[in-house]
Each structure stands twice: as C-alpha cells, then as structure tokens.
Amino acid sequence: MHPLEKPTRVLFFTGKGGVGKTSFACATALSLADTGRRVLLVSTDPASNLDEVLGVSLSDTPRPVPGAPGLHALNIDPEAAARAYRDRIIGPYRALLPAAAVRSMEEQLSGACTVEIAAFDAFTALLGEPSATAAFDHVIFDTAPTGHTLRLLELPAAWTTFLDTNVGGTSCLGPLAGLEKQRALYAASQAALRDPAVTTLVLVARPEVAALREAERTRHELAQLGLRRVVLVLNGLFRASDADDPVASALAARGEAALQYMLESTTLGALPRIEVPLWPHALLGLEALRAMVQGADPAGRGPPSVTAGTPPALESTEGLNAIIDRIAARGRGVVMTMGKGGVGKTTIAARIAQGLARRGHAVTLTTTDPAAHVAEAARAVLASGDRAPSDFEVTRIDPAAETARYTAEVLETAGAGLDDHGRALLEEDLRSPCTEEIAVFRAFAETVSRGTSRFVVIDTAPTGHTLLLLDAAEAYHRDVLRKPSGSPEAVLNLLPRLRDPEYTHVLIITLPEATPVHEAMHLEADLSRAGITPFAWVVNQSLAPIAVRDPVLRARRDAEARSIDEVVAHARTVVVEPWRAEAAGGVS
C-alpha cells in the first residue's frame, strides 16, 4: 500500500530546506482534493512559495485554488500575525496606562521572538482548535526548514512549561495573561501532534548524504517530541539513461552512494518510503503537480516550454575566484552567504573561506544556522587543496551554549544585588524561550565584530530565519542606542557594520530555477529596506556551463537559461557555479 494511500487528517511536510517539501505537499493536497476530499493547505514558512507553485495569490485566510475543487490554501504571514498579536496583548491596556508605558510595551513586543510566538499562535489555532478547520477533511502543513520546524514543534512544551513555572506575571513577550489564554490551545496542539491516528510527519529529503543525515537527526528529534508516525519521501532520484554522459553518471552515482549511506548508517530505511524521480522542469502549476503524483515518466515529458538550446548570458558573469580576489583585496571584514535553504550556502561559504585563507589571510568560518554542517563542508574543501592554511578556524554559534553563557552573565550582573525572591523571578524570566533568541543575537554581533582584524565568513540560516535575525538587530539596535552605557560594543556597532559595503560582503546564493531566484529577489528587497546592499549573486549548481547528453539533464539545462538571464539582468555582479559531482570542491 502507498504510505499515504489512507492519510491521517493532519499531515506535516518537513525536512532540510530546498528538498521539495512545498512541491510534494502541494501535490499531495491536490491528489486528495481530486478524490473529492476537502483539503486545507497551510504554509508556516516565512519564505513560503505556495503562491508560485499553485498559481494563486494567497493570504492568511483560506482561499480556493482555481482548477482544484475542494482545495483551499493559506499562508501564515509572521509579520501580520505579530501585528495582530501585539494588538491583542496591548489593546486592553491602551486606555488604562500612560502613553509612555504603552510605548514601552510596544517596544518590548517588537523583537523576533514576538514574530515567532505570533506565527505559532496562528499555527496552533489551526491545529488545536477543531472549529477552525471543521470544514475540511484534511489539513496539510508545508512547514519551514528543519531548524525552524523543530523550534516550532518544541514551543508547545516550552511555553506550557514556562506558563506552569513562571509566577512573576511577565516575560520578554510582555504580560503573561496573553499567553495564559492560549494554554488550552497549546495543550490541544500537543495532543494532536503526538496522536498517530491524527498526525503524520512526512519527512522529505534529497538522495544526498547531507540531506539524509539531516533527515536522520530530524527523525530522532521528532521522536523525542513524541511524534512517531513518520513517512520518508526521497525526492529527486535520478537514473542515468546515457552511459556515455559523465555528468549523468556522476549524478546517478552520487544518489546511489547516498541511498547506500541511508541503508547502512541511518534508521531511515525502516520508514515507509515514497520515491520521486528527478524532473526536467520546475513543478509549478496544477498539471505538473498532478503528473508528479501520477508517476509519469519524467524523461518522456520532454523539455519545459523554453526555447531549446538558447544559452544563458554567461559572458556577463564572473567566476568565484574573481569574487574571492576582490574580497581579499579588503584585507579583512565579513562575508555572509544568504539565501533559501538547500541552495548551497554552506559549501559556497566554505569555498570562499578556503580561498581567502589560501591567499594568506586569517579566516574564521562560522554559521548561525542550527542545521548547518560548516565543519564537514570545510573539511571537504580543505581536503581538495594542496596545503593547509596557516590561520583557519571553524566555529559555530551554538544556541544552547550561548543561552547558558548569556543566562550566567545576566545572573552575575543584573542578579547580583537581588534578594532571593527577586533572583528567583529573574531566573524564571530567563527560562523563557525568548532568552535563546537574545543570546544567539548577541553571539552573532560578537562574531561580526571579529571582522575588524580578520575575515569572518558566516554561513547564515535559511532566508526566513536570517530576516528575523536582521529584524532583531534593527529592534535591538534602536533599543540599545537609548541606553548605550549598558550595551556591548559589538551590539552597538552591528548594523553600521552590516550596512558598510567596505566591511560586509553579502552574497545571495540561489539555484537556476524560477522559485529560488524569485525568493532571492524578495530577500534582496528586504535587505535593501534594512540598508544592506548585496555584493554579488551566486547561481549555484548550474548545468548551463557544462555539456550534458542525458535527456532529463538536457531539459533541465535548457530550462535554466530563463532564470540565469533573469538574474544577469537584475544584478550587477553574478557568478554561475557549475554543478559538481562532489558535495564541495576547492578553489585556487
């Protein structure tokens, strides 16, 4: 029996960013609707692209999908949810408190943690309140990339514990009354998530070792949260049809090696599994999604509707080495790789760090992404070189370690003069989930400050989390400027450093496909509003610069032209990185 032939009422699609969660969630929702079911498809991803995949403009209320009777979809907009949350919390106090007190509450509720809990509230309203989705037979959640998803799923327990133990009446989110009202909803959400008769977790992965390793970690963490009904989707399986095509053979071999790793080194092989072939075109629109579910032969569908054989404007692009040379000429500073999850930020960051080190510079390679594997990527790129750099270090911002460090610092300073009762209240407040956000933010600021004396290459979290981080920087920066005497120097100077093109080089990483390119353009617009201008774009893992013969790969290469030309017309500096058989490769 097909693992999703008799689906539970609630389906969660999760996995490492860029593995195809949205495509498969949409295809599953459409398949159920085509059998007469009433289906609600929900995105909880700040970087959602449901609109583009389904071909319909969505909002935070269910909208019917044209051409798919019975299917409705919505996006949970974190910013809109935060505004509604602030109004709900602060509204009752506007007529009771002085204007200055209300402004203080508004400022307190302006940080990234408020955005997260507000989006979570919208999520729990759909999951834990039966009346909210009573009109539907199935509710399908297209969740954010793995790290954010796990944070989301941990929040019911985290906030319930916090409400149970906090007696001070306040938190970093303001009055606890606003959270207390949600207690029953959180409990209902937890119960629904953990009931295998109600909820199935669909874990999506690519046939790549890194993606499967992340899927294995995710599975164990989900099991610890009590979510045990899991189905594995292997998306993008490729079988070479031309034995004389070295690229096709290498791609197929990499997939086979990943499957072997899965069976020998993980527990994923024991899960019910769905295998989806690599498609030659983007899965956009209802026709393509239906074909995906029906299992049509991807090689037999022919290339997508682009002009066959029209090469992209590669003569207008640069090589990664040239970009590294320009950055190296600065002598020191910060390099940040940003973009949608799964586009190759970690590998590009590692290659840039290696290139700078081999040019004689002191380099730190680090990450703000809980799911990143910079150490592994660094080992791969360094292994490809001919000598080890003299001053090269790999670090990471560990949320647990940073939270412990920040908590100890606050207790040592702010808690030093408190009596036992006051210290107990402070300790309670520090147990709130928002403390981690503040701690990680401070560590990020300290990391950026190291660029004054060396190169710091930062592999950032997926787009949504990165924007929340930068939004936190903006809010925190406004706050600390009013009381600079108590602010770390690194925090005070963070935004000026991020906005200084001589100090910070932001590289937007994308893939030669429509959706990743358009999401990267949205990211660039958000960066622009924050006063940050990207240094360059990198179109990664492109088939355009290399020769291929396999029909599926030829169709994918031809389809890339439109996306690459769009980037070249949009950005001043563009790098097109060819597809590589190895997960990471060195640069000279």
Coordinates of C-alpha atoms in Angstrom, one line a residue:
M1 CA 0.0 0.0 0.0
H2 CA 1.2 3.5 -0.8
P3 CA 2.3 5.1 2.5
L4 CA -0.2 8.0 2.0
E5 CA -3.0 6.0 0.5
K6 CA -5.0 6.3 3.7
P7 CA -3.7 9.5 5.2
T8 CA -4.4 10.9 8.7
R9 CA -6.4 14.1 9.0
V10 CA -3.2 16.2 9.6
L11 CA -0.1 15.9 7.5
F12 CA 3.2 17.8 8.2
F13 CA 5.8 18.1 5.5
T14 CA 9.2 18.9 6.9
G15 CA 12.9 18.4 6.0
K16 CA 16.0 20.3 5.1
G17 CA 15.4 23.5 3.1
G18 CA 15.3 23.1 -0.6
V19 CA 14.4 19.4 -0.7
G20 CA 11.0 19.8 -2.3
K21 CA 8.6 20.0 0.7
T22 CA 6.4 22.5 -0.9
S23 CA 6.1 20.7 -4.2
F24 CA 5.2 17.4 -2.6
A25 CA 2.9 19.0 0.0
C26 CA 1.0 20.7 -2.9
A27 CA 0.9 17.5 -5.0
T28 CA -0.5 15.5 -2.1
A29 CA -3.1 18.1 -1.3
L30 CA -4.1 18.3 -4.9
S31 CA -4.3 14.5 -5.1
L32 CA -6.6 14.3 -2.1
A33 CA -8.8 17.1 -3.5
D34 CA -9.1 15.3 -6.8
T35 CA -10.6 12.3 -5.0
G36 CA -13.3 14.5 -3.5
R37 CA -11.7 15.4 -0.2
R38 CA -11.9 18.9 1.3
V39 CA -8.3 19.9 1.9
L40 CA -6.7 23.0 3.6
L41 CA -3.1 23.5 2.6
V42 CA -1.2 25.8 5.1
S43 CA 2.4 27.2 4.9
T44 CA 4.1 28.1 8.2
D45 CA 7.3 29.0 6.3
P46 CA 8.3 32.7 6.4
A47 CA 9.8 32.1 2.9
S48 CA 6.7 30.4 1.6
N49 CA 6.3 30.0 -2.2
L50 CA 2.9 28.3 -2.2
D51 CA 1.5 31.1 -4.4
E52 CA 4.0 30.4 -7.1
V53 CA 3.6 26.6 -7.1
L54 CA -0.2 26.7 -7.1
G55 CA -0.5 29.7 -9.3
V56 CA -2.8 31.7 -7.0
S57 CA -2.4 34.7 -4.8
L58 CA -2.8 33.7 -1.1
S59 CA -3.3 35.5 2.2
D60 CA -3.7 34.5 5.8
T61 CA -7.3 33.3 5.2
P62 CA -8.2 30.1 3.2
R63 CA -8.7 30.8 -0.5
P64 CA -9.9 28.3 -3.1
V65 CA -7.3 27.1 -5.6
P66 CA -8.7 27.6 -9.2
G67 CA -8.8 24.3 -11.1
A68 CA -8.8 22.2 -7.9
P69 CA -12.3 21.9 -6.4
G70 CA -12.1 21.2 -2.7
L71 CA -8.6 22.6 -2.3
H72 CA -8.1 25.7 -0.2
A73 CA -4.7 27.2 0.8
L74 CA -3.3 30.0 3.0
N75 CA 0.0 31.5 4.1
I76 CA 0.6 32.2 7.8
D77 CA 2.3 35.7 7.5
P78 CA 4.6 36.0 10.5
E79 CA 4.6 39.8 10.4
A80 CA 0.8 40.1 10.1
A81 CA 0.5 37.6 12.9
A82 CA 2.9 39.7 15.0
R83 CA 0.8 42.8 14.5
A84 CA -2.4 41.0 15.4
Y85 CA -0.6 39.5 18.5
R86 CA 0.6 42.9 19.6
D87 CA -2.8 44.4 19.2
R88 CA -4.4 41.6 21.2
I89 CA -1.9 41.9 24.1
I90 CA -1.6 45.7 24.3
G91 CA -5.1 46.7 23.3
P92 CA -6.7 46.3 26.7
Y93 CA -4.0 48.5 28.3
R94 CA -4.2 51.4 26.0
A95 CA -6.9 53.2 27.9
L96 CA -5.5 52.2 31.3
L97 CA -1.8 53.0 31.2
P98 CA 0.1 56.2 30.3
A99 CA 1.2 56.6 26.7
A100 CA 4.9 56.1 27.7
A101 CA 4.1 52.8 29.3
V102 CA 2.2 51.6 26.3
R103 CA 5.1 52.6 24.0
S104 CA 7.4 50.6 26.3
M105 CA 5.2 47.6 25.9
E106 CA 5.2 48.0 22.1
E107 CA 8.9 48.2 22.0
Q108 CA 9.2 45.1 24.2
L109 CA 7.0 43.3 21.7
S110 CA 8.9 44.4 18.6
G111 CA 11.6 41.7 18.6
A112 CA 12.0 38.5 16.5
C113 CA 10.7 36.3 19.4
T114 CA 7.3 38.0 19.2
V115 CA 7.2 37.3 15.5
E116 CA 7.8 33.6 16.2
I117 CA 5.3 33.2 19.0
A118 CA 2.7 35.1 17.0
A119 CA 3.1 32.8 14.0
F120 CA 3.0 29.9 16.3
D121 CA -0.3 31.2 17.7
A122 CA -1.8 31.3 14.2
F123 CA -0.5 27.7 13.7
T124 CA -2.0 26.4 16.9
A125 CA -5.3 28.0 16.1
L126 CA -5.5 25.7 13.1
L127 CA -4.1 22.6 14.8
G128 CA -5.6 22.8 18.2
E129 CA -9.0 24.4 17.6
P130 CA -11.3 21.9 15.9
S131 CA -13.8 24.6 14.7
A132 CA -11.1 26.4 12.8
T133 CA -10.8 23.6 10.3
A134 CA -14.1 21.8 10.7
A135 CA -14.9 22.5 7.0
F136 CA -12.0 20.3 5.9
D137 CA -11.3 16.6 5.8
H138 CA -7.5 17.1 5.8
V139 CA -5.2 19.8 6.9
I140 CA -1.7 19.8 5.3
F141 CA 1.1 21.9 6.7
D142 CA 4.0 22.9 4.5
T143 CA 6.4 23.7 7.2
A144 CA 9.6 25.9 7.4
P145 CA 13.1 24.3 7.0
T146 CA 14.1 21.8 9.6
G147 CA 15.6 24.0 12.3
H148 CA 12.7 26.4 12.4
T149 CA 10.2 23.5 12.2
L150 CA 11.7 21.8 15.2
R151 CA 11.7 25.1 17.1
L152 CA 8.0 25.4 16.2
L153 CA 7.1 21.9 17.3
E154 CA 9.1 22.4 20.6
L155 CA 7.2 25.6 21.5
P156 CA 4.0 23.9 22.8
A157 CA 6.0 22.1 25.5
A158 CA 8.4 25.0 26.1
W159 CA 5.6 27.6 26.5
T160 CA 3.4 25.3 28.6
T161 CA 6.3 24.7 31.0
F162 CA 7.1 28.4 31.2
L163 CA 3.4 29.2 32.0
D164 CA 3.4 26.5 34.6
T165 CA 6.5 27.7 36.5
N166 CA 6.5 31.5 36.0
V167 CA 4.8 33.3 38.9
G168 CA 6.1 36.8 38.1
G169 CA 3.4 37.7 35.6
T170 CA 5.7 39.0 32.9
S171 CA 8.0 37.6 30.2
C172 CA 10.1 39.0 27.4
L173 CA 6.9 39.0 25.5
G174 CA 5.1 41.2 28.0
P175 CA 2.2 40.3 30.3
L176 CA 1.7 36.6 30.6
A177 CA -2.0 37.0 30.5
G178 CA -1.8 36.9 26.7
L179 CA 0.0 33.6 26.8
E180 CA -2.1 32.1 29.6
K181 CA -5.2 32.5 27.5
Q182 CA -3.6 30.2 24.9
R183 CA -2.8 27.4 27.4
A184 CA -5.7 25.1 26.4
L185 CA -4.9 25.7 22.7
Y186 CA -1.2 24.7 23.2
A187 CA -2.3 21.5 25.1
A188 CA -4.7 20.6 22.3
S189 CA -1.9 21.2 19.7
Q190 CA 0.5 19.0 21.6
A191 CA -2.1 16.2 21.8
A192 CA -2.9 16.4 18.1
L193 CA 0.8 16.4 17.1
R194 CA 1.5 13.3 19.2
D195 CA -1.5 11.3 18.2
P196 CA -0.5 8.9 15.4
A197 CA -4.2 8.5 14.5
V198 CA -4.4 12.2 13.8
T199 CA -1.0 13.4 12.6
T200 CA 1.6 12.0 10.1
L201 CA 5.0 13.6 9.7
V202 CA 6.2 13.4 6.1
L203 CA 10.0 13.8 6.1
V204 CA 11.3 15.0 2.7
A205 CA 14.9 14.5 1.7
R206 CA 17.1 14.5 -1.4
P207 CA 19.2 11.5 -2.2
E208 CA 22.3 13.3 -0.9
V209 CA 24.3 12.4 2.2
A210 CA 24.0 15.8 3.9
A211 CA 20.2 15.8 3.4
L212 CA 19.8 12.3 4.7
R213 CA 22.0 13.0 7.7
E214 CA 19.8 16.0 8.5
A215 CA 16.7 13.8 8.0
E216 CA 18.0 11.2 10.4
R217 CA 18.7 13.9 13.0
T218 CA 15.2 15.3 12.5
R219 CA 13.6 11.9 12.9
H220 CA 15.3 11.3 16.2
E221 CA 14.4 14.8 17.5
L222 CA 10.8 14.4 16.4
A223 CA 10.6 11.1 18.2
Q224 CA 11.9 12.8 21.4
L225 CA 9.0 15.2 21.0
G226 CA 6.5 12.3 20.8
L227 CA 5.9 12.4 17.0
R228 CA 6.4 8.8 15.8
R229 CA 4.3 8.3 12.7
V230 CA 6.8 9.3 10.0
V231 CA 6.9 8.7 6.3
L232 CA 10.0 9.3 4.2
V233 CA 9.9 10.9 0.8
L234 CA 13.1 10.6 -1.3
N235 CA 12.7 13.4 -3.9
G236 CA 14.8 13.8 -7.0
L237 CA 16.0 10.3 -7.6
F238 CA 18.0 10.1 -10.9
R239 CA 18.7 7.2 -13.1
A240 CA 21.1 7.9 -16.0
S241 CA 19.8 6.9 -19.4
D242 CA 23.0 7.7 -21.2
A243 CA 26.0 5.8 -20.0
D244 CA 28.4 8.0 -22.0
D245 CA 27.3 11.2 -20.2
P246 CA 29.8 11.6 -17.4
V247 CA 27.7 14.2 -15.6
A248 CA 24.6 11.9 -15.6
S249 CA 26.8 9.0 -14.4
A250 CA 28.2 11.1 -11.6
L251 CA 24.8 12.4 -10.5
A252 CA 23.4 8.9 -10.5
A253 CA 26.4 7.5 -8.6
R254 CA 26.1 10.2 -6.0
G255 CA 22.5 9.3 -5.5
E256 CA 23.3 5.6 -5.2
A257 CA 26.0 6.3 -2.7
A258 CA 23.5 8.4 -0.6
L259 CA 21.0 5.6 -0.7
Q260 CA 23.7 3.1 0.5
Y261 CA 24.6 5.5 3.3
M262 CA 20.9 5.7 4.3
L263 CA 20.6 2.0 4.5
E264 CA 23.9 1.3 6.3
S265 CA 24.3 4.4 8.6
T266 CA 20.8 5.6 9.4
T267 CA 17.4 4.2 10.6
L268 CA 15.6 5.9 7.7
G269 CA 15.5 2.7 5.7
A270 CA 12.9 1.3 8.1
L271 CA 10.4 4.0 7.4
P272 CA 7.6 3.7 4.9
R273 CA 9.1 5.3 1.8
I274 CA 8.0 7.2 -1.3
E275 CA 10.4 7.7 -4.2
V276 CA 10.0 10.6 -6.6
P277 CA 12.2 10.9 -9.7
L278 CA 14.2 14.0 -10.8
W279 CA 12.0 16.1 -13.1
P280 CA 13.3 18.1 -16.0
H281 CA 11.2 21.1 -15.2
A282 CA 10.0 23.1 -12.3
L283 CA 7.0 21.7 -10.6
L284 CA 4.8 24.8 -11.0
G285 CA 1.1 24.7 -11.7
L286 CA -1.6 22.0 -11.2
E287 CA -0.8 20.0 -14.4
A288 CA 2.9 19.4 -13.3
L289 CA 1.8 18.6 -9.7
R290 CA -0.8 16.0 -10.9
A291 CA 1.9 14.4 -13.2
M292 CA 4.2 14.2 -10.2
V293 CA 1.6 12.2 -8.2
Q294 CA 0.6 10.0 -11.1
G295 CA 4.3 9.0 -11.5
A296 CA 4.6 9.9 -15.2
D297 CA 8.0 9.2 -16.8
P298 CA 9.9 12.5 -16.4
A299 CA 12.2 11.7 -19.4
G300 CA 9.1 11.2 -21.6
R301 CA 7.6 14.6 -20.9
G302 CA 10.2 16.5 -22.9
P303 CA 11.7 19.8 -22.0
P304 CA 9.7 22.6 -20.5
S305 CA 8.3 25.4 -22.6
V306 CA 11.5 27.4 -23.1
T307 CA 13.5 27.9 -26.3
A308 CA 15.5 24.8 -26.7
G309 CA 19.3 25.3 -27.0
T310 CA 19.2 29.1 -26.1
P311 CA 22.3 29.5 -23.9
P312 CA 22.1 31.9 -21.0
A313 CA 24.2 35.1 -21.0
L314 CA 27.2 33.5 -19.3
E315 CA 29.6 36.1 -20.8
S316 CA 28.2 38.6 -18.4
T317 CA 29.1 36.5 -15.3
E318 CA 32.2 36.1 -13.3
G319 CA 34.0 33.2 -11.7
L320 CA 34.1 32.6 -7.9
N321 CA 37.9 33.1 -7.9
A322 CA 37.5 36.6 -9.2
I323 CA 35.0 37.4 -6.5
I324 CA 37.3 36.0 -3.8
D325 CA 40.2 38.2 -5.2
R326 CA 38.0 41.3 -4.9
I327 CA 37.0 40.4 -1.3
A328 CA 40.6 39.5 -0.4
A329 CA 41.8 43.0 -1.5
R330 CA 39.9 44.4 1.5
G331 CA 42.3 42.7 3.9
R332 CA 39.7 41.9 6.5
G333 CA 35.9 42.1 7.0
V334 CA 32.8 39.9 7.0
V335 CA 31.4 37.7 4.2
M336 CA 27.8 36.4 4.6
T337 CA 26.2 33.8 2.3
M338 CA 22.4 34.2 2.3
G339 CA 19.5 32.5 0.6
K340 CA 16.8 29.8 0.6
G341 CA 17.7 26.6 2.4
G342 CA 19.3 24.0 0.2
V343 CA 20.9 26.3 -2.4
G344 CA 24.4 25.5 -1.3
K345 CA 25.2 28.4 1.1
T346 CA 27.3 26.2 3.3
T347 CA 29.5 24.9 0.5
I348 CA 30.0 28.3 -1.1
A349 CA 30.9 29.8 2.3
A350 CA 33.4 27.1 2.9
R351 CA 35.0 27.6 -0.5
I352 CA 35.2 31.3 0.0
A353 CA 36.8 30.8 3.4
Q354 CA 39.3 28.4 1.9
G355 CA 40.1 30.7 -0.9
L356 CA 40.7 33.7 1.4
A357 CA 42.9 31.5 3.7
R358 CA 45.0 30.3 0.8
R359 CA 45.6 33.9 -0.2
G360 CA 47.3 34.3 3.1
H361 CA 44.5 35.8 5.3
A362 CA 43.4 34.8 8.8
V363 CA 39.9 33.4 8.4
T364 CA 37.1 32.2 10.6
L365 CA 34.3 30.2 9.1
T366 CA 31.1 30.0 11.2
T367 CA 27.4 29.6 11.0
T368 CA 24.2 30.9 12.6
D369 CA 22.2 28.0 11.2
P370 CA 21.4 25.3 13.7
A371 CA 21.1 22.8 10.9
A372 CA 24.3 23.7 9.0
H373 CA 27.3 21.5 8.6
V374 CA 30.1 24.0 8.1
A375 CA 32.8 21.8 9.7
E376 CA 32.0 19.0 7.3
A377 CA 32.0 21.4 4.3
A378 CA 35.3 22.9 5.5
R379 CA 36.9 19.5 5.7
A380 CA 35.8 18.7 2.2
V381 CA 37.1 21.9 0.6
L382 CA 40.4 21.8 2.5
A383 CA 40.9 18.2 1.5
S384 CA 40.7 19.3 -2.1
G385 CA 43.6 21.8 -1.7
D386 CA 47.4 21.2 -1.9
R387 CA 48.3 22.7 1.5
A388 CA 46.6 23.7 4.8
P389 CA 46.1 27.4 5.5
S390 CA 48.0 28.7 8.5
D391 CA 45.3 30.6 10.3
F392 CA 41.9 29.0 9.5
E393 CA 39.3 28.2 12.2
V394 CA 35.8 26.7 12.0
T395 CA 33.3 27.7 14.7
R396 CA 29.5 27.7 15.1
I397 CA 27.0 29.7 17.2
D398 CA 25.6 27.0 19.5
P399 CA 22.2 28.2 20.7
A400 CA 22.4 26.0 23.9
A401 CA 25.9 27.2 24.8
E402 CA 25.1 30.8 24.1
T403 CA 21.9 30.7 26.1
A404 CA 23.8 29.2 29.1
R405 CA 26.5 31.9 28.7
Y406 CA 24.0 34.7 28.5
T407 CA 22.0 33.5 31.4
A408 CA 25.1 33.2 33.6
E409 CA 26.1 36.8 32.6
V410 CA 22.7 38.2 33.4
L411 CA 22.5 36.5 36.8
E412 CA 26.0 37.7 37.6
T413 CA 25.3 41.3 36.7
A414 CA 21.6 42.1 37.0
G415 CA 21.0 39.5 39.6
A416 CA 24.0 40.4 41.8
G417 CA 22.1 42.8 44.1
L418 CA 18.7 41.0 44.2
D419 CA 17.3 39.2 47.2
D420 CA 16.2 35.5 47.0
H421 CA 12.7 36.4 45.7
G422 CA 14.0 38.8 43.1
R423 CA 16.6 36.4 41.9
A424 CA 14.0 33.7 41.6
L425 CA 11.9 35.9 39.4
L426 CA 14.8 36.8 37.2
E427 CA 15.7 33.1 36.8
E428 CA 12.1 32.4 35.8
D429 CA 12.2 35.1 33.2
L430 CA 15.4 33.7 31.8
R431 CA 13.8 30.3 31.3
S432 CA 11.5 31.7 28.6
P433 CA 12.2 30.6 25.0
C434 CA 13.0 34.2 24.1
T435 CA 16.2 34.1 26.0
E436 CA 17.7 31.9 23.3
E437 CA 16.9 34.5 20.7
I438 CA 18.6 37.3 22.6
A439 CA 21.7 35.1 23.3
V440 CA 22.1 34.0 19.7
F441 CA 21.7 37.6 18.5
R442 CA 24.4 38.8 20.9
A443 CA 26.7 36.0 19.7
F444 CA 26.1 36.9 16.1
A445 CA 27.0 40.6 16.9
E446 CA 30.2 39.4 18.5
T447 CA 31.1 37.2 15.5
V448 CA 30.6 40.1 13.1
S449 CA 32.8 42.3 15.3
R450 CA 35.7 39.9 14.7
G451 CA 35.9 41.2 11.1
T452 CA 37.9 44.2 12.3
S453 CA 41.0 42.1 12.4
R454 CA 40.4 39.1 10.1
F455 CA 38.0 37.7 7.6
V456 CA 34.8 36.2 9.1
V457 CA 32.8 34.1 6.7
I458 CA 29.3 33.5 8.0
D459 CA 27.1 30.7 6.6
T460 CA 23.7 32.2 7.6
A461 CA 20.5 30.4 8.4
P462 CA 17.7 30.0 5.7
T463 CA 16.1 33.1 4.4
G464 CA 13.2 33.4 6.9
H465 CA 15.4 32.9 10.0
T466 CA 18.0 35.3 8.6
L467 CA 15.5 38.0 8.1
L468 CA 14.2 37.5 11.7
L469 CA 17.8 37.8 12.9
L470 CA 18.3 41.1 11.0
D471 CA 15.0 42.3 12.2
A472 CA 16.1 41.6 15.7
A473 CA 19.2 43.5 15.1
E474 CA 17.2 46.5 14.0
A475 CA 14.9 46.4 17.0
Y476 CA 17.7 45.8 19.5
H477 CA 19.8 48.5 17.9
R478 CA 17.0 51.1 18.4
D479 CA 16.7 50.0 22.0
V480 CA 20.4 50.0 22.9
L481 CA 21.0 53.4 21.5
R482 CA 18.8 54.8 24.2
K483 CA 21.0 53.3 26.9
P484 CA 24.4 52.8 25.4
S485 CA 26.2 52.5 28.7
G486 CA 24.8 49.0 29.2
S487 CA 25.3 47.8 25.7
P488 CA 28.1 45.6 24.4
E489 CA 30.2 47.4 21.8
A490 CA 29.6 44.6 19.3
V491 CA 25.8 45.1 19.5
L492 CA 26.1 48.9 19.2
N493 CA 28.1 48.6 16.0
L494 CA 26.3 45.7 14.4
L495 CA 24.0 47.4 12.0
P496 CA 26.6 50.1 10.9
R497 CA 29.0 47.2 10.1
L498 CA 26.4 45.2 8.2
R499 CA 25.5 48.3 6.2
D500 CA 29.1 49.2 5.4
P501 CA 30.0 47.7 2.0
E502 CA 33.7 48.0 2.8
Y503 CA 33.2 45.8 5.8
T504 CA 30.5 43.4 5.0
H505 CA 30.1 41.5 1.7
V506 CA 26.7 39.8 1.3
L507 CA 26.5 37.1 -1.3
I508 CA 23.0 35.9 -2.3
I509 CA 23.1 32.2 -3.2
T510 CA 20.4 30.8 -5.4
L511 CA 19.7 27.9 -7.9
P512 CA 19.0 28.3 -11.6
E513 CA 15.3 27.8 -11.1
A514 CA 12.4 30.2 -11.0
T515 CA 11.3 29.8 -7.4
P516 CA 14.7 30.1 -5.7
V517 CA 15.5 33.1 -7.9
H518 CA 12.3 34.9 -7.1
E519 CA 12.7 34.2 -3.4
A520 CA 16.3 35.5 -3.6
M521 CA 14.9 38.7 -5.1
H522 CA 12.5 39.1 -2.2
L523 CA 15.4 38.6 0.1
E524 CA 17.4 41.3 -1.7
A525 CA 14.4 43.7 -1.3
D526 CA 14.2 43.0 2.4
L527 CA 18.0 43.6 2.8
S528 CA 17.6 46.9 0.9
R529 CA 15.0 48.1 3.4
A530 CA 17.4 47.2 6.2
G531 CA 20.1 49.3 4.4
I532 CA 22.1 46.4 3.3
T533 CA 23.3 46.0 -0.4
P534 CA 24.4 42.6 -1.7
F535 CA 27.9 42.4 -3.1
A536 CA 27.2 39.6 -5.6
W537 CA 24.8 36.9 -6.6
V538 CA 25.9 33.2 -7.0
V539 CA 23.8 31.0 -9.2
N540 CA 24.9 27.6 -7.8
Q541 CA 24.9 24.0 -9.1
S542 CA 24.2 25.1 -12.7
L543 CA 24.2 22.7 -15.7
A544 CA 24.5 25.6 -18.1
P545 CA 28.3 25.9 -18.2
I546 CA 28.8 22.1 -18.8
A547 CA 28.0 19.6 -21.6
V548 CA 25.3 17.0 -20.8
R549 CA 23.6 14.4 -23.0
D550 CA 21.0 12.8 -20.8
P551 CA 17.5 13.9 -21.9
V552 CA 16.4 14.8 -18.4
L553 CA 19.6 16.8 -17.7
R554 CA 19.5 18.5 -21.1
A555 CA 15.9 19.6 -20.4
R556 CA 16.9 21.0 -17.0
R557 CA 19.9 22.8 -18.6
D558 CA 17.8 24.4 -21.2
A559 CA 15.2 25.4 -18.6
E560 CA 18.0 27.2 -16.6
A561 CA 18.5 29.8 -19.3
R562 CA 15.5 31.9 -18.4
S563 CA 16.4 32.0 -14.7
I564 CA 20.0 32.8 -15.3
D565 CA 19.2 35.5 -17.8
E566 CA 16.8 37.0 -15.2
V567 CA 19.5 37.2 -12.6
V568 CA 22.0 38.6 -15.0
A569 CA 19.6 41.4 -16.0
H570 CA 18.8 42.1 -12.3
A571 CA 22.2 42.0 -10.5
R572 CA 25.4 43.9 -11.1
T573 CA 27.7 41.0 -10.2
V574 CA 26.7 37.4 -11.0
V575 CA 28.7 34.2 -10.5
V576 CA 27.4 31.0 -12.2
E577 CA 28.9 28.0 -10.5
P578 CA 28.7 24.7 -12.4
W579 CA 27.2 21.5 -11.0
R580 CA 29.9 19.5 -9.2
A581 CA 29.9 15.8 -8.6
E582 CA 31.4 16.2 -5.2
A583 CA 29.5 17.9 -2.4
A584 CA 32.1 20.6 -2.1
G585 CA 35.1 21.5 -4.1
G586 CA 38.2 23.6 -3.7
V587 CA 39.1 26.8 -5.3
S588 CA 42.6 28.0 -6.1

